[in-house]
PDB file of C-alpha atoms in Angstrom:
ATOM      1  CA  UNK A   1     -30.637   3.312 -18.972  1.00 64.00           C
ATOM      2  CA  UNK A   2     -30.010   0.184 -16.746  1.00 73.00           C
ATOM      3  CA  UNK A   3     -27.895   0.467 -13.535  1.00 90.00           C
ATOM      4  CA  UNK A   4     -25.065  -1.920 -13.389  1.00 91.00           C
ATOM      5  CA  UNK A   5     -24.624  -4.063 -10.108  1.00 94.00           C
ATOM      6  CA  UNK A   6     -21.368  -6.161  -9.720  1.00 95.00           C
ATOM      7  CA  UNK A   7     -21.836  -9.789  -8.934  1.00 96.00           C
ATOM      8  CA  UNK A   8     -20.831 -10.864  -5.843  1.00 95.00           C
ATOM      9  CA  UNK A   9     -18.144 -13.385  -7.208  1.00 96.00           C
ATOM     10  CA  UNK A  10     -15.077 -12.907  -9.595  1.00 95.00           C
ATOM     11  CA  UNK A  11     -16.235 -10.758 -12.513  1.00 97.00           C
ATOM     12  CA  UNK A  12     -14.680  -9.037 -15.919  1.00 97.00           C
ATOM     13  CA  UNK A  13     -16.128  -6.358 -18.335  1.00 97.00           C
ATOM     14  CA  UNK A  14     -16.026  -6.697 -22.006  1.00 97.00           C
ATOM     15  CA  UNK A  15     -17.251  -3.089 -22.738  1.00 97.00           C
ATOM     16  CA  UNK A  16     -18.282  -3.428 -26.386  1.00 95.00           C
ATOM     17  CA  UNK A  17     -21.481  -1.514 -26.733  1.00 94.00           C
ATOM     18  CA  UNK A  18     -19.764   0.936 -28.934  1.00 91.00           C
ATOM     19  CA  UNK A  19     -16.715   0.330 -31.595  1.00 85.00           C
ATOM     20  CA  UNK A  20     -13.789   2.141 -30.524  1.00 85.00           C
ATOM     21  CA  UNK A  21     -13.855   3.309 -26.797  1.00 87.00           C
ATOM     22  CA  UNK A  22     -15.823   2.914 -23.520  1.00 95.00           C
ATOM     23  CA  UNK A  23     -19.434   3.255 -22.652  1.00 96.00           C
ATOM     24  CA  UNK A  24     -19.178   6.952 -20.805  1.00 96.00           C
ATOM     25  CA  UNK A  25     -22.574   5.686 -18.922  1.00 95.00           C
ATOM     26  CA  UNK A  26     -21.435   2.313 -17.843  1.00 96.00           C
ATOM     27  CA  UNK A  27     -17.872   3.237 -16.744  1.00 97.00           C
ATOM     28  CA  UNK A  28     -19.302   5.960 -14.584  1.00 95.00           C
ATOM     29  CA  UNK A  29     -21.675   3.129 -12.845  1.00 96.00           C
ATOM     30  CA  UNK A  30     -18.881   0.532 -12.625  1.00 97.00           C
ATOM     31  CA  UNK A  31     -15.835   2.794 -11.381  1.00 97.00           C
ATOM     32  CA  UNK A  32     -17.296   3.327  -7.823  1.00 95.00           C
ATOM     33  CA  UNK A  33     -18.159  -0.218  -7.392  1.00 95.00           C
ATOM     34  CA  UNK A  34     -15.019  -1.892  -8.153  1.00 96.00           C
ATOM     35  CA  UNK A  35     -13.690  -4.224  -5.343  1.00 95.00           C
ATOM     36  CA  UNK A  36     -10.569  -5.631  -6.439  1.00 92.00           C
ATOM     37  CA  UNK A  37     -11.271  -9.083  -4.474  1.00 92.00           C
ATOM     38  CA  UNK A  38     -13.929  -9.536  -7.269  1.00 95.00           C
ATOM     39  CA  UNK A  39     -12.848  -7.193 -10.001  1.00 96.00           C
ATOM     40  CA  UNK A  40     -10.601  -9.408 -12.707  1.00 96.00           C
ATOM     41  CA  UNK A  41     -10.190  -6.994 -15.253  1.00 96.00           C
ATOM     42  CA  UNK A  42     -11.683  -4.423 -18.085  1.00 98.00           C
ATOM     43  CA  UNK A  43     -11.201  -3.747 -21.633  1.00 97.00           C
ATOM     44  CA  UNK A  44     -12.853  -1.598 -24.469  1.00 96.00           C
ATOM     45  CA  UNK A  45     -11.035  -1.787 -27.641  1.00 92.00           C
ATOM     46  CA  UNK A  46     -11.745  -0.629 -31.078  1.00 90.00           C
ATOM     47  CA  UNK A  47     -13.139  -4.091 -32.040  1.00 90.00           C
ATOM     48  CA  UNK A  48     -14.895  -6.806 -29.785  1.00 92.00           C
ATOM     49  CA  UNK A  49     -12.175  -9.311 -30.848  1.00 94.00           C
ATOM     50  CA  UNK A  50      -9.402  -7.111 -29.454  1.00 93.00           C
ATOM     51  CA  UNK A  51     -11.406  -6.333 -26.216  1.00 95.00           C
ATOM     52  CA  UNK A  52     -12.103  -9.912 -25.592  1.00 95.00           C
ATOM     53  CA  UNK A  53      -8.622 -11.229 -26.473  1.00 96.00           C
ATOM     54  CA  UNK A  54      -6.836  -8.616 -24.199  1.00 94.00           C
ATOM     55  CA  UNK A  55      -9.308  -9.054 -21.545  1.00 96.00           C
ATOM     56  CA  UNK A  56      -9.244 -12.767 -21.247  1.00 96.00           C
ATOM     57  CA  UNK A  57      -5.536 -12.872 -21.552  1.00 93.00           C
ATOM     58  CA  UNK A  58      -5.216 -10.617 -18.429  1.00 92.00           C
ATOM     59  CA  UNK A  59      -7.864 -12.445 -16.637  1.00 94.00           C
ATOM     60  CA  UNK A  60      -6.575 -15.737 -17.183  1.00 92.00           C
ATOM     61  CA  UNK A  61      -3.045 -14.403 -15.657  1.00 90.00           C
ATOM     62  CA  UNK A  62      -4.826 -13.131 -12.523  1.00 90.00           C
ATOM     63  CA  UNK A  63      -6.958 -15.958 -11.993  1.00 88.00           C
ATOM     64  CA  UNK A  64      -3.940 -18.571 -12.392  1.00 89.00           C
ATOM     65  CA  UNK A  65      -1.139 -16.852 -11.040  1.00 86.00           C
ATOM     66  CA  UNK A  66       0.690 -18.465  -8.185  1.00 83.00           C
ATOM     67  CA  UNK A  67       2.262 -15.107  -7.192  1.00 85.00           C
ATOM     68  CA  UNK A  68      -0.370 -12.548  -7.914  1.00 84.00           C
ATOM     69  CA  UNK A  69       0.919  -9.068  -8.438  1.00 90.00           C
ATOM     70  CA  UNK A  70      -1.792  -6.413  -7.264  1.00 88.00           C
ATOM     71  CA  UNK A  71       0.621  -3.816  -8.054  1.00 88.00           C
ATOM     72  CA  UNK A  72       0.907  -5.084 -11.945  1.00 89.00           C
ATOM     73  CA  UNK A  73      -2.678  -5.815 -12.259  1.00 92.00           C
ATOM     74  CA  UNK A  74      -3.622  -2.148 -11.177  1.00 91.00           C
ATOM     75  CA  UNK A  75      -1.121  -0.789 -13.789  1.00 91.00           C
ATOM     76  CA  UNK A  76      -2.646  -2.947 -16.509  1.00 93.00           C
ATOM     77  CA  UNK A  77      -6.273  -1.432 -15.291  1.00 95.00           C
ATOM     78  CA  UNK A  78      -5.231   1.781 -15.266  1.00 95.00           C
ATOM     79  CA  UNK A  79      -3.609   1.809 -18.851  1.00 95.00           C
ATOM     80  CA  UNK A  80      -6.911   0.071 -20.184  1.00 96.00           C
ATOM     81  CA  UNK A  81      -9.418   2.708 -18.591  1.00 97.00           C
ATOM     82  CA  UNK A  82      -6.993   5.514 -19.449  1.00 97.00           C
ATOM     83  CA  UNK A  83      -6.805   4.438 -23.242  1.00 97.00           C
ATOM     84  CA  UNK A  84     -10.160   2.904 -23.915  1.00 97.00           C
ATOM     85  CA  UNK A  85     -12.480   5.306 -21.805  1.00 97.00           C
ATOM     86  CA  UNK A  86     -10.330   8.452 -20.932  1.00 97.00           C
ATOM     87  CA  UNK A  87      -8.728   8.884 -24.394  1.00 98.00           C
ATOM     88  CA  UNK A  88     -10.969   6.894 -26.909  1.00 96.00           C
ATOM     89  CA  UNK A  89     -14.265   7.697 -25.451  1.00 96.00           C
ATOM     90  CA  UNK A  90     -13.271  11.546 -24.438  1.00 97.00           C
ATOM     91  CA  UNK A  91     -10.454  13.088 -25.130  1.00 98.00           C
ATOM     92  CA  UNK A  92      -9.732  11.958 -28.967  1.00 97.00           C
ATOM     93  CA  UNK A  93     -12.929  13.797 -29.856  1.00 95.00           C
ATOM     94  CA  UNK A  94     -11.504  17.142 -28.342  1.00 97.00           C
ATOM     95  CA  UNK A  95      -8.358  17.199 -30.461  1.00 97.00           C
ATOM     96  CA  UNK A  96      -7.916  17.538 -34.420  1.00 96.00           C
ATOM     97  CA  UNK A  97      -4.315  15.902 -34.366  1.00 96.00           C
ATOM     98  CA  UNK A  98      -1.815  14.256 -32.005  1.00 97.00           C
ATOM     99  CA  UNK A  99      -0.750  16.646 -29.316  1.00 96.00           C
ATOM    100  CA  UNK A 100       0.157  17.226 -25.647  1.00 97.00           C
ATOM    101  CA  UNK A 101      -2.841  15.637 -24.044  1.00 98.00           C
ATOM    102  CA  UNK A 102      -1.863  15.435 -20.257  1.00 96.00           C
ATOM    103  CA  UNK A 103      -3.897  18.150 -19.436  1.00 96.00           C
ATOM    104  CA  UNK A 104      -6.877  16.684 -20.918  1.00 98.00           C
ATOM    105  CA  UNK A 105      -6.264  13.490 -19.547  1.00 97.00           C
ATOM    106  CA  UNK A 106      -5.763  14.613 -15.589  1.00 94.00           C
ATOM    107  CA  UNK A 107      -9.281  14.473 -14.558  1.00 95.00           C
ATOM    108  CA  UNK A 108      -9.555  10.773 -15.930  1.00 96.00           C
ATOM    109  CA  UNK A 109      -6.137  10.074 -14.049  1.00 94.00           C
ATOM    110  CA  UNK A 110      -7.111  11.611 -10.698  1.00 91.00           C
ATOM    111  CA  UNK A 111     -10.620   9.366 -10.836  1.00 92.00           C
ATOM    112  CA  UNK A 112      -8.827   6.210 -11.599  1.00 94.00           C
ATOM    113  CA  UNK A 113      -6.086   6.916  -9.296  1.00 88.00           C
ATOM    114  CA  UNK A 114      -8.508   7.101  -6.510  1.00 87.00           C
ATOM    115  CA  UNK A 115     -10.607   4.197  -7.498  1.00 91.00           C
ATOM    116  CA  UNK A 116      -7.494   1.899  -7.810  1.00 88.00           C
ATOM    117  CA  UNK A 117      -5.925   3.155  -4.898  1.00 81.00           C
ATOM    118  CA  UNK A 118      -2.506   3.307  -6.771  1.00 68.00           C
ATOM    119  CA  UNK A 119       0.507   3.495  -4.710  1.00 61.00           C
ATOM    120  CA  UNK A 120       2.653   5.243  -6.915  1.00 63.00           C
ATOM    121  CA  UNK A 121       1.959   8.848  -8.026  1.00 68.00           C
ATOM    122  CA  UNK A 122       0.104   8.535 -11.502  1.00 74.00           C
ATOM    123  CA  UNK A 123       2.381  10.289 -14.066  1.00 85.00           C
ATOM    124  CA  UNK A 124       1.761   8.714 -17.343  1.00 93.00           C
ATOM    125  CA  UNK A 125       3.069   9.551 -20.537  1.00 96.00           C
ATOM    126  CA  UNK A 126       1.174   9.939 -23.648  1.00 97.00           C
ATOM    127  CA  UNK A 127       2.840   9.392 -27.465  1.00 97.00           C
ATOM    128  CA  UNK A 128       1.722   8.514 -30.560  1.00 97.00           C
ATOM    129  CA  UNK A 129       3.469   5.795 -32.089  1.00 95.00           C
ATOM    130  CA  UNK A 130       1.775   5.981 -35.463  1.00 94.00           C
ATOM    131  CA  UNK A 131       1.699  10.110 -35.574  1.00 92.00           C
ATOM    132  CA  UNK A 132      -2.138   9.890 -35.901  1.00 94.00           C
ATOM    133  CA  UNK A 133      -4.615  10.619 -33.065  1.00 94.00           C
ATOM    134  CA  UNK A 134      -6.580   7.208 -33.566  1.00 92.00           C
ATOM    135  CA  UNK A 135      -3.607   5.329 -31.168  1.00 93.00           C
ATOM    136  CA  UNK A 136      -1.988   6.812 -28.162  1.00 96.00           C
ATOM    137  CA  UNK A 137       0.438   4.841 -26.097  1.00 96.00           C
ATOM    138  CA  UNK A 138       0.055   4.804 -22.413  1.00 97.00           C
ATOM    139  CA  UNK A 139       3.427   4.388 -20.270  1.00 94.00           C
ATOM    140  CA  UNK A 140       3.247   4.243 -16.572  1.00 89.00           C
TER     141      UNK A 140
END
């Protein structure tokens, strides 16, 4: 198991080790080391193409924004980590069908809120747009 050491320059993370969800060991190493001045984004979708496409779009906006909105960036990162790491790699395997996952998600929400020093109280809403547990929609 390799240890992650973030570079001393801007970077982003495409978490593509596993299909459809984050690498838990990697995310646990990454989160406490995130420095928002250098961290440009994270994604770990169901395919490498979805991961790279959404990640690069967010990175490009952050890199080229004339009026960078850090609160919007934090919100995007919270959604990606809640979906790709918390839900897809952890919570989804604990349920049999779409249901209220708020309690299962709470430990992840707390950890991410601390990492991203989110100014608002984190109160995500979880819904299933296709009524299947494969895909959850997260609204902040």
